[in-house]
Coordinates of C-alpha atoms in Angstrom, one line a residue:
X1 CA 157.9 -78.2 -54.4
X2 CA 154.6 -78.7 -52.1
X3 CA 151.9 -79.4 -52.4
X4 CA 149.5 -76.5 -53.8
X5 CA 147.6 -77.4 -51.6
X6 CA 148.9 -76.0 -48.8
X7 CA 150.0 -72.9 -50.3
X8 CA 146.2 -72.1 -51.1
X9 CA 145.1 -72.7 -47.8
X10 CA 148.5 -70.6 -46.6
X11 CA 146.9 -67.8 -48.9
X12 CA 143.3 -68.2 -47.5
X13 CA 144.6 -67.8 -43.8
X14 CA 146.7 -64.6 -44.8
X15 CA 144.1 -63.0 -46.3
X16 CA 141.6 -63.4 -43.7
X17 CA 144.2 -62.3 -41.3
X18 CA 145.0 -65.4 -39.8
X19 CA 148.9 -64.9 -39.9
X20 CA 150.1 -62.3 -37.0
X21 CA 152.2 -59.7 -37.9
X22 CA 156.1 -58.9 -37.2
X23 CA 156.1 -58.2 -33.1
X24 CA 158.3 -55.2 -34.5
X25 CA 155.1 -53.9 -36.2
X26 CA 153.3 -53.8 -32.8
X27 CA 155.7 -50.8 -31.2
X28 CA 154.6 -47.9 -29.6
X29 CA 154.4 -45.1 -32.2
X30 CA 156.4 -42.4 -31.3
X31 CA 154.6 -38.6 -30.9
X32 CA 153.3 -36.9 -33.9
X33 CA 156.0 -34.0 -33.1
X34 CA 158.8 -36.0 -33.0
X35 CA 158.2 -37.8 -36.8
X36 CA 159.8 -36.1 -39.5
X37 CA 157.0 -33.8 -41.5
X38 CA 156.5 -35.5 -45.5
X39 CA 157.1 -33.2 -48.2
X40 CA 156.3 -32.9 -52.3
X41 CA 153.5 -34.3 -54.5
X42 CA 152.3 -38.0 -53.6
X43 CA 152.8 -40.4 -56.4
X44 CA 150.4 -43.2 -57.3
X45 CA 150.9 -46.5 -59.3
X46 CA 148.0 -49.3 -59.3
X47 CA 147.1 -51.9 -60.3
X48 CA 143.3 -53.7 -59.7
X49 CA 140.5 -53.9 -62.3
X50 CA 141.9 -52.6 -65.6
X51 CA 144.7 -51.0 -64.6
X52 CA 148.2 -52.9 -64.1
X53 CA 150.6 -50.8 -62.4
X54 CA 149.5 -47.7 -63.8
X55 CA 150.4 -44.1 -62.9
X56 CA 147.1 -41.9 -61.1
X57 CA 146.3 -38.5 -60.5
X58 CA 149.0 -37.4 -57.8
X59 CA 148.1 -36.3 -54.0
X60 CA 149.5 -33.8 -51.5
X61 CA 149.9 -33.7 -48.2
X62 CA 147.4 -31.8 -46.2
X63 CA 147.8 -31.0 -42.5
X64 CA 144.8 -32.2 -40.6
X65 CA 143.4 -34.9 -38.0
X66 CA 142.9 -38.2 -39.4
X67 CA 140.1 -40.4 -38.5
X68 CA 138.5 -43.7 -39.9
X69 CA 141.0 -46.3 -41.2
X70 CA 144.1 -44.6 -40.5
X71 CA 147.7 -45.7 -40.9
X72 CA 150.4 -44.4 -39.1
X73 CA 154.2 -43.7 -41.0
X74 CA 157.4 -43.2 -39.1
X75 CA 160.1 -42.9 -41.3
X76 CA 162.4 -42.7 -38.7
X77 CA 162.3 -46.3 -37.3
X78 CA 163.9 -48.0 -39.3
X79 CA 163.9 -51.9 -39.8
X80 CA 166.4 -54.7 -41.9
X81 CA 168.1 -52.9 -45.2
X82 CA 167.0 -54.8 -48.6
X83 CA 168.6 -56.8 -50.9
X84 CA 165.8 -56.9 -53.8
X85 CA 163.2 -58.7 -55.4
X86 CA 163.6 -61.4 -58.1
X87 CA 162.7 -65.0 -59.4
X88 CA 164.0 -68.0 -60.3
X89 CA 166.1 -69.1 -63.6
X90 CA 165.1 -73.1 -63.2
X91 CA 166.8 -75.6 -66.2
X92 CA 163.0 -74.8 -67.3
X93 CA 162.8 -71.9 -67.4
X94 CA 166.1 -70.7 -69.2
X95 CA 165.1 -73.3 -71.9
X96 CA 162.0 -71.5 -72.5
X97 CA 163.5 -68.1 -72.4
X98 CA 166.0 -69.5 -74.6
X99 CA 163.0 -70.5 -77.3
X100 CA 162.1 -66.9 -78.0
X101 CA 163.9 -65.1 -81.2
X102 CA 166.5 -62.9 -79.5
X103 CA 165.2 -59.4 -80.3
X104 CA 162.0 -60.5 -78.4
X105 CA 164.4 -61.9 -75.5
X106 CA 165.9 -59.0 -75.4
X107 CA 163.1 -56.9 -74.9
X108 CA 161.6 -59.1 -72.4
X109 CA 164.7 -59.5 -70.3
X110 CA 165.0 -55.4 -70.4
X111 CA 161.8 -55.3 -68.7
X112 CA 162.3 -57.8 -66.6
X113 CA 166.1 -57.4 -64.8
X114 CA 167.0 -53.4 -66.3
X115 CA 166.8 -51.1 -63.2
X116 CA 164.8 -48.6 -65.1
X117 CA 162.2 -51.3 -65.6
X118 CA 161.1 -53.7 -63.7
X119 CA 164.4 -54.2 -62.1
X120 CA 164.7 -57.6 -60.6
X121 CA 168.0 -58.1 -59.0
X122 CA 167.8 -61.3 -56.9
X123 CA 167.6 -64.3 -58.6
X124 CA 168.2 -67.9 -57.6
X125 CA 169.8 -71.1 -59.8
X126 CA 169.8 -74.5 -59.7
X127 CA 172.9 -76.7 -58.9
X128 CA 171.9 -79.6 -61.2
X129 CA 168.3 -80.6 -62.2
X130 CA 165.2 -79.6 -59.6
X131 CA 161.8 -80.6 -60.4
X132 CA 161.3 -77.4 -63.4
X133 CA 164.0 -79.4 -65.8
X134 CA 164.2 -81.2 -69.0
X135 CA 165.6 -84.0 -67.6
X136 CA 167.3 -85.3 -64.1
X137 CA 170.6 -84.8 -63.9
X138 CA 174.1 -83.4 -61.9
X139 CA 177.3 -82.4 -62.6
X140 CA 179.1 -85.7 -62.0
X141 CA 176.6 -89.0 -62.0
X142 CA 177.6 -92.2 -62.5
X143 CA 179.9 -94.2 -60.7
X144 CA 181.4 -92.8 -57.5
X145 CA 184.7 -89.6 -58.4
X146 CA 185.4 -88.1 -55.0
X147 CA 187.9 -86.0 -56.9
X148 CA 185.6 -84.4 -59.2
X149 CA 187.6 -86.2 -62.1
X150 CA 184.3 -86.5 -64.2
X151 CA 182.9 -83.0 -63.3
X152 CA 181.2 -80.8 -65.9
X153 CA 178.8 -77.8 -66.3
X154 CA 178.5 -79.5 -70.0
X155 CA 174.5 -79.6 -69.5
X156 CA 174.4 -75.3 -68.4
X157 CA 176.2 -74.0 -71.4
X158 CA 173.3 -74.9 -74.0
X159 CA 171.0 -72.3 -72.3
X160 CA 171.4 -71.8 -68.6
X161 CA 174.4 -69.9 -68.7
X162 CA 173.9 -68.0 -71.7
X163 CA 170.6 -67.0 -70.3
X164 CA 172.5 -65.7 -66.8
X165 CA 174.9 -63.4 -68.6
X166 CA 172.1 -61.9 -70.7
X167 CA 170.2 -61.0 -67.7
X168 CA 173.5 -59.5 -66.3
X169 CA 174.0 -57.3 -69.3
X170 CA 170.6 -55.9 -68.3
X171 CA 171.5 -55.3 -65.0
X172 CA 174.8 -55.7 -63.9
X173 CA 173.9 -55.7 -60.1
X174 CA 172.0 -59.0 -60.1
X175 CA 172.4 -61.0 -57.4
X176 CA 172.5 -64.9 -57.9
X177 CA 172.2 -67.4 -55.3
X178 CA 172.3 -71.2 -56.0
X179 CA 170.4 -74.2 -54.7
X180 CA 170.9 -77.7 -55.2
X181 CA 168.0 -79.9 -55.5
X182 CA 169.7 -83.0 -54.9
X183 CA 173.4 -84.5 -54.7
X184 CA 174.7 -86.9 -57.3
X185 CA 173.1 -90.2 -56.8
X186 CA 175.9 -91.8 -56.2
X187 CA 176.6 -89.6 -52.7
X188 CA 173.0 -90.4 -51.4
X189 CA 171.6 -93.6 -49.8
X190 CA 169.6 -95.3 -52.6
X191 CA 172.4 -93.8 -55.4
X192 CA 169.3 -91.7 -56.7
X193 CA 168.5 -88.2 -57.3
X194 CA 165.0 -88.7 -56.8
X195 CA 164.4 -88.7 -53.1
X196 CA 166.5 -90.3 -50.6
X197 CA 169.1 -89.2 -48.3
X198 CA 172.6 -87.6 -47.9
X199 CA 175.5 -89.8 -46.2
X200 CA 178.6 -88.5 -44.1
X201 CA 181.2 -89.9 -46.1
X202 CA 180.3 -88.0 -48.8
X203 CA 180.5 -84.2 -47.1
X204 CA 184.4 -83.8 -48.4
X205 CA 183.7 -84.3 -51.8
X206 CA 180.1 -82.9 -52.0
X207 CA 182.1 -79.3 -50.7
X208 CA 184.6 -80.0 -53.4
X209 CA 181.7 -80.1 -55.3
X210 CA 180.5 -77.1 -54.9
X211 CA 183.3 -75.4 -55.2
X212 CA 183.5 -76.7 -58.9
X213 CA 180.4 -75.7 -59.6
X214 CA 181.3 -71.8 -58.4
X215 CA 184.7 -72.1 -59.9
X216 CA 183.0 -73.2 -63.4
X217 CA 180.2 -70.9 -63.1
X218 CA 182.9 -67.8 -62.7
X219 CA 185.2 -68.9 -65.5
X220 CA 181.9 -68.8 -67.6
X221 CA 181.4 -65.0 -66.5
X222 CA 178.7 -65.9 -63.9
X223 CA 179.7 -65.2 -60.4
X224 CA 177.4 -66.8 -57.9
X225 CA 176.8 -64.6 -54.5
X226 CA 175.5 -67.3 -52.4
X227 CA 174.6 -70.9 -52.0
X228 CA 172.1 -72.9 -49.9
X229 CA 173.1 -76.5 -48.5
X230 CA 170.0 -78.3 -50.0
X231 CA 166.7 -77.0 -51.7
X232 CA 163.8 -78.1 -48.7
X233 CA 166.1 -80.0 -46.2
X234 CA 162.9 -81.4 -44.9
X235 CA 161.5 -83.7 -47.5
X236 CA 162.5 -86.3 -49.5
X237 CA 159.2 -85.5 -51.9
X238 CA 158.7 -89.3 -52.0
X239 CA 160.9 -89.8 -54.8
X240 CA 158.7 -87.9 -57.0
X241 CA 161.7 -85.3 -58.3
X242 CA 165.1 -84.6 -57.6
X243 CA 165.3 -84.2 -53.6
X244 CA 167.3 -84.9 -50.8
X245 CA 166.7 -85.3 -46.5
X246 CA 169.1 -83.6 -44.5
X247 CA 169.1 -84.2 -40.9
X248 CA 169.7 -81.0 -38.5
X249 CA 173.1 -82.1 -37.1
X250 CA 174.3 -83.5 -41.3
X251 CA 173.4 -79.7 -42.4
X252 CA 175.7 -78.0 -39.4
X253 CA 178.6 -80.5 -40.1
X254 CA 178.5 -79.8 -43.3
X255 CA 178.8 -76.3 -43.5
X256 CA 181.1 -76.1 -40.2
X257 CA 183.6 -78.9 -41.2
X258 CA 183.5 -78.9 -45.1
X259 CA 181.7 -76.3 -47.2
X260 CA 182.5 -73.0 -45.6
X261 CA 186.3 -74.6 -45.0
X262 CA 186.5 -75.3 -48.8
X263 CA 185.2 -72.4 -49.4
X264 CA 187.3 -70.5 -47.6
X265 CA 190.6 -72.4 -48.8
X266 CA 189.7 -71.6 -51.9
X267 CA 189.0 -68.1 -51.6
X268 CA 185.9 -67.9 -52.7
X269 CA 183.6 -65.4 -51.2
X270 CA 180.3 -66.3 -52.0
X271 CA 177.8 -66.7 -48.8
X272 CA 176.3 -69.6 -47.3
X273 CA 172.2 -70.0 -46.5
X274 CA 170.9 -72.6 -44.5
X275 CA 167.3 -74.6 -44.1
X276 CA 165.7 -73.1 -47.7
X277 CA 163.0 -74.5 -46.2
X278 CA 159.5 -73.6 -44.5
X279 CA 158.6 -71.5 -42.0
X280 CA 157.7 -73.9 -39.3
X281 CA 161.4 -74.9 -39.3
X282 CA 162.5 -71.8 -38.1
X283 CA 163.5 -73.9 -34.5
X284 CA 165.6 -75.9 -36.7
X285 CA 167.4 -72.7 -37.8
X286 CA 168.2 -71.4 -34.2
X287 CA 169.7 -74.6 -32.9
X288 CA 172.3 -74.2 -35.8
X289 CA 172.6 -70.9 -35.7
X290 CA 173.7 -72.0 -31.9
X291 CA 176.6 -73.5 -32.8
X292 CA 179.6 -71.4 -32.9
X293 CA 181.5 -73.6 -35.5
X294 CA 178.6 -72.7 -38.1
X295 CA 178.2 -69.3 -37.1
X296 CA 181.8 -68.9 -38.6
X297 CA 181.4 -69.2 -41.8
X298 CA 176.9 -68.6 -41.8
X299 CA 175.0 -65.4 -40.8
X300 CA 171.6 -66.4 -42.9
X301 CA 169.0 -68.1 -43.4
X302 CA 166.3 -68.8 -46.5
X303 CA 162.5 -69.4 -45.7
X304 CA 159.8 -70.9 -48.1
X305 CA 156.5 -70.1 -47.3
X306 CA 154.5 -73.3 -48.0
X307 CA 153.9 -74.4 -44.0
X308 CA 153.8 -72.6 -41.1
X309 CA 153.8 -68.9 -40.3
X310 CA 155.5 -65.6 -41.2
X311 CA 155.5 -64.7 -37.8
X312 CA 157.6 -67.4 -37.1
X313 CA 160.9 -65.9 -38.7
X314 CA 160.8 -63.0 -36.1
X315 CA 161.1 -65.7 -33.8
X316 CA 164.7 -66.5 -35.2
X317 CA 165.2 -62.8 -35.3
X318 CA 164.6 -62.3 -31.8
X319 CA 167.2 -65.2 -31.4
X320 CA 169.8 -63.6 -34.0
X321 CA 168.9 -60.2 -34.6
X322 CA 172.2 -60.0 -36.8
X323 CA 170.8 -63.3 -39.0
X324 CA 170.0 -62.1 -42.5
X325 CA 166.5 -63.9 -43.7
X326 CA 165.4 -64.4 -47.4
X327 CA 162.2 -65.8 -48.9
X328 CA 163.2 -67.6 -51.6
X329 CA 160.9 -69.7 -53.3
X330 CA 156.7 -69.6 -54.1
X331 CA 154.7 -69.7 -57.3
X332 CA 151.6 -69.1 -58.7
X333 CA 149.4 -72.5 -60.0
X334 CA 148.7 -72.2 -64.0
X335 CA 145.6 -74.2 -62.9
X336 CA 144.0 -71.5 -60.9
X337 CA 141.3 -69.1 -62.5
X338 CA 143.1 -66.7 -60.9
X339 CA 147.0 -67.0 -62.2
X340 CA 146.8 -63.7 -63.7
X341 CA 144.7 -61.8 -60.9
X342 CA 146.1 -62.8 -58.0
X343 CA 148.5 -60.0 -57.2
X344 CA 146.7 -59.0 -53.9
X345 CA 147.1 -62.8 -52.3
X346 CA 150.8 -62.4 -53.5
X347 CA 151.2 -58.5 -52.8
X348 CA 150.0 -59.8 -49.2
X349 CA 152.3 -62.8 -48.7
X350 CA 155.7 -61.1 -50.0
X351 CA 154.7 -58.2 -47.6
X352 CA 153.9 -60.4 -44.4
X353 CA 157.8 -61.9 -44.8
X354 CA 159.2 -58.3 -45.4
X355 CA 157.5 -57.3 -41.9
X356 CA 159.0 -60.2 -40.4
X357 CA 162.3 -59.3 -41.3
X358 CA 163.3 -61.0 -44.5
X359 CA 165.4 -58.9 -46.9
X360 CA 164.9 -60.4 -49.9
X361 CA 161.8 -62.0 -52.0
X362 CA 162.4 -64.2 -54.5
X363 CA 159.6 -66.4 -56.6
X364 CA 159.4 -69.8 -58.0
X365 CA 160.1 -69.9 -62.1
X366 CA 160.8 -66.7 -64.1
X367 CA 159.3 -68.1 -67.1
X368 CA 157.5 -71.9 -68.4
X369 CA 155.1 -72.4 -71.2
X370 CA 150.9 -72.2 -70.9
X371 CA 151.1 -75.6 -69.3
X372 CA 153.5 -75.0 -66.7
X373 CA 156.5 -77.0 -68.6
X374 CA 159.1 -78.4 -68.9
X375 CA 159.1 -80.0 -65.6
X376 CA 159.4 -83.6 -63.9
X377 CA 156.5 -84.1 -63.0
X378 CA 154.0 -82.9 -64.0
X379 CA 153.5 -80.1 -61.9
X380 CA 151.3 -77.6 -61.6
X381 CA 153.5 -74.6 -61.0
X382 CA 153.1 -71.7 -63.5
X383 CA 156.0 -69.0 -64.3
X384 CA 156.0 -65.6 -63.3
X385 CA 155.4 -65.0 -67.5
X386 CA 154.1 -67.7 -69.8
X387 CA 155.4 -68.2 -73.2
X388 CA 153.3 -69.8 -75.2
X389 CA 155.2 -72.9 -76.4
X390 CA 153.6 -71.9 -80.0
X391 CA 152.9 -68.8 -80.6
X392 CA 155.8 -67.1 -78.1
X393 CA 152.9 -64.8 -77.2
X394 CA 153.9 -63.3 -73.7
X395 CA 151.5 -63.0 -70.6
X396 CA 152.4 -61.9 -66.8
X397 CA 150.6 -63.8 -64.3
X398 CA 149.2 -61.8 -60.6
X399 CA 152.6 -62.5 -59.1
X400 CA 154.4 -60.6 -61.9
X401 CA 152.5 -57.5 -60.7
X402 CA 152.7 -58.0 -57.4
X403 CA 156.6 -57.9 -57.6
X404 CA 156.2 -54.8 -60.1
X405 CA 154.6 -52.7 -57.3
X406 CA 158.0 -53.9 -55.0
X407 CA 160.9 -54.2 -57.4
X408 CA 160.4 -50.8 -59.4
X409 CA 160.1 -48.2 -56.5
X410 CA 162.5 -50.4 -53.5
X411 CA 166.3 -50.0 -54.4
X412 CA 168.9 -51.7 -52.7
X413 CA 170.2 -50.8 -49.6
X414 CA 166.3 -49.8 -48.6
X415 CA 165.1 -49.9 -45.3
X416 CA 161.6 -50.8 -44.0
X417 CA 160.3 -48.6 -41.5
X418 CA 157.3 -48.2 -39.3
X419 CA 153.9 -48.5 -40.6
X420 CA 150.7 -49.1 -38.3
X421 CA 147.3 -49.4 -38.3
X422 CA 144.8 -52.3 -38.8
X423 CA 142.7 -52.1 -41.7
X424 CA 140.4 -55.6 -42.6
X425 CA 141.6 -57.1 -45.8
X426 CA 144.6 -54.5 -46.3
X427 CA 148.4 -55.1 -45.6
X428 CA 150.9 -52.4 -46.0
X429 CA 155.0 -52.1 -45.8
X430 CA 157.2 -48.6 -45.8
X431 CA 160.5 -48.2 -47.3
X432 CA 162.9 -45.2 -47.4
X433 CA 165.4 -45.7 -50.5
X434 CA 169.1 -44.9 -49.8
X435 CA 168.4 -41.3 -51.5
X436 CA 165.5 -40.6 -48.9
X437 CA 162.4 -41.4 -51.5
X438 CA 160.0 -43.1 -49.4
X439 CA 157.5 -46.4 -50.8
X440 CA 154.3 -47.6 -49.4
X441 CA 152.9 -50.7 -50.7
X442 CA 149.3 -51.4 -50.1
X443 CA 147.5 -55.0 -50.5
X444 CA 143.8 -55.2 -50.5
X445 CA 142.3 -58.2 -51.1
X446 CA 138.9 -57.3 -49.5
X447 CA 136.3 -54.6 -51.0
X448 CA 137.1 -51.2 -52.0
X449 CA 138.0 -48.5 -49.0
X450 CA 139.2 -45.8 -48.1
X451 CA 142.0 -45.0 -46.0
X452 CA 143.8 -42.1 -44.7
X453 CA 148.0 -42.2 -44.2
X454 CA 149.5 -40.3 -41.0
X455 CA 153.2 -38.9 -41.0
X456 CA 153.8 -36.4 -38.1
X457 CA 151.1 -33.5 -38.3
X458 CA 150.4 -34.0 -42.5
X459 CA 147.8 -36.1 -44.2
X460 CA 146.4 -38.0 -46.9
X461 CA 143.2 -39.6 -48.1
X462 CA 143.9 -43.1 -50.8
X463 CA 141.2 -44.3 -52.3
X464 CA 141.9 -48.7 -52.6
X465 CA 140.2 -50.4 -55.0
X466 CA 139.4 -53.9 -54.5
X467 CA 141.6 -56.6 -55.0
X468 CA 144.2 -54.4 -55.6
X469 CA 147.9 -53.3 -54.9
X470 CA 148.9 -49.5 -54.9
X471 CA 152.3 -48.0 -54.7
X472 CA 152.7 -44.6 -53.1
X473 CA 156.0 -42.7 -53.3
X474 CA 156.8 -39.5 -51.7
X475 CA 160.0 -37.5 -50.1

């Protein structure tokens, strides 16, 4: 986790428009004749003010010159296809799901994961404690067991598991990828989880390790999609929480000579991701990418947003067009006066990563109490819904809407396309769903405006509020 900080000063240079956009965005627009003409009633869903993610008066297409703040749709360039939208089940945060009665966890787990609610669908785990857990702790500490002899998910049957398979019953499509936060001690210099380092001779049975951990997860009914070497490859976090470095050249011969092999031999299909880590080490991510022997058994990489650039992932794209991107980790501060209206600043963030090519966006904890707990810490990270550790009472922070105005219009297998026009204080992303409905999201963290949307020869005038997000659908 980083410091918060940084990601506040990484909000304050997005918003004031600091961060470039995708190259990909800056493309010749193709001639109003040649775009495909929109058709139906507009639909509107906002949120700003009052309103969270509520339905407005619909629109129609008018034809018509457009003039003023204008942005331009083309539908028919097409960008990366989407995976989804989701957040994270931490140790923490499936204990405090796990503290609600279960008709209210029910409820709230149907509006959270069911496709015909909120529909989250990509969700990370944790491979043994991270910093948002009860307590530190792997699958096999103690003394040193290259064969796994000791190993057991013991700890993840209380409430982490049960927890995962709920959320599948809601939607059986979810998508889980898993992280680990640090090795067992006893495979690190130092022989603790809290900081430190990984060492060679423990690669074998750190793959044989993971394999476990995929084999156990599946036997419990919980088949894991992907995996990423290490949780933020880069730091060591001072020792502060469980953490581990991992040098450039350990990650590659890791994944090249032992996980993806074991992996392989043991037929397991689940995917690998490498770095989890910022933006500024996208570099780091083309040089491994280089290697041929990692390429075999990797095609993808996961971002955090905490230091660099968005921008900077197109970079690696124009590298490995064919490299799959995900941003998976960022969440709100419980601290800040602004938890619960903040969904512009993350509306604005999630869509500067989609425009530079990610296909996924996944947030920090799903759910911790009103003081950001349990965690190691202490932290100040907040969940994307508080429960109140007393009362139960259930609150959604800005984030949570944010990803509402994403995850309940953009279907899997979506594909961004084109949208253009520079408007102070507003980003916007364009989706066409796999049966042709087409999304515009809208961030404005500025003052109310008013904008006009292009498609071919038709348009239409939106009225933003400020500090808002709107969602426009249309065919």
């Amino acid at each position: 986790m980083p410091n918060e900080k940084t990601r506040r000063d990484f909000l304050k240079l997005s918003a004031c428009g600091v961060v470039a956009a995708s190259t990909a965005e800056l493309a010749t627009a193709l001639p109003a004749s040649a775009m495909p003409e929109p058709s139906g009633e507009i639909a509107l869903f906002v949120t700003g003010g009052k309103l969270r993610y509520q339905a407005q008066p619909s629109l129609s297409w008018k034809a018509g010159s457009a003039s003023g703040s204008v942005i331009e749709l083309n539908p028919d360039k097409k960008f990366q296809e989407m995976l989804g939208f989701g957040a994270a089940f931490t140790d923490a945060a499936c204990y405090t799901f796990n503290r609600l009665e279960p008709s209210a966890r029910e409820a709230l787990f149907r509006e959270l994961f069911h496709p015909a609610e909120m529909g989250l669908n990509v969700c990370r785990t944790c491979i043994g404690a991270s910093d948002y857990s009860t307590e530190v702790f792997s699958y096999d500490e103690g003394e040193p067991d290259p064969e796994m002899k000791r190993f057991s998910i013991a700890h993840d049957e209380a409430y982490v598991l049960p927890m995962l398979r709920e959320a599948r019953k809601q939607n059986p499509d979810l998508f889980l990828f898993s992280s680990p936060w640090s090795p067992p001690g006893w495979m690190k210099a130092g022989g603790s989880m809290l900081g430190g380092s990984m060492r060679q001779h423990s690669f074998a049975p750190y793959a044989l390790y993971f394999v476990k951990f995929l084999q156990s997860y599946d036997a419990q009914g919980v088949a894991i999609q992907a995996v990423s070497v290490q949780n933020e490859v880069d730091t060591d976090q001072d020792g502060r929480m469980p953490a581990c470095l991992w040098g450039q050249e350990y990650e590659m011969g890791f994944v090249k000579n032992h996980l993806g092999p074991a992996l392989q031999k043991n037929g397991l299909s689940t995917k690998i991701w490498i770095l989890d880590h910022n933006y500024n080490l996208w570099g780091r991510a083309v040089a491994e990418l280089d290697d041929p022997a990692v390429r075999k058994y990797c095609n993808a990489v996961a971002f955090h947003g905490y230091v660099g650039t968005p921008d900077q992932m197109s970079k690696l794209h124009e590298a490995y067009p064919d490299a799959q991107l995900s941003w998976t980790e960022g969440g709100p501060d419980y601290t800040d006066p602004n938890y619960a209206t903040e969904w512009a600043s993350w509306g604005q963030t999630f869509t500067q990563a989609i425009n530079n090519w990610c296909r996924s966006i996944t947030g920090w904890n799903l759910a911790l109490d009103e003081k950001g707990l349990p965690n190691i810490g202490p932290f100040p990270c907040g969940g994307l819904v508080t429960i109140h550790s007393q009362t139960r009472e259930v609150t959604k922070s800005g984030q949570y809407w944010a990803f509402a105005h994403f995850s309940r219009n953009v279907r899997r297998g979506a594909k961004r396309f084109e949208s253009r026009g520079s408007v102070p204080g507003l980003e916007h992303v364009g989706f066409e769903n796999p049966d042709g409905r087409r999304v515009l999201v809208l961030s404005n963290v500025g003052d109310a405006k008013t904008v006009t949307l292009k498609q071919a020869t038709k348009v239409v005038e939106l009225s933003i509020p400020a500090n808002s997000m709107t969602t426009v659908l249309w065919n």
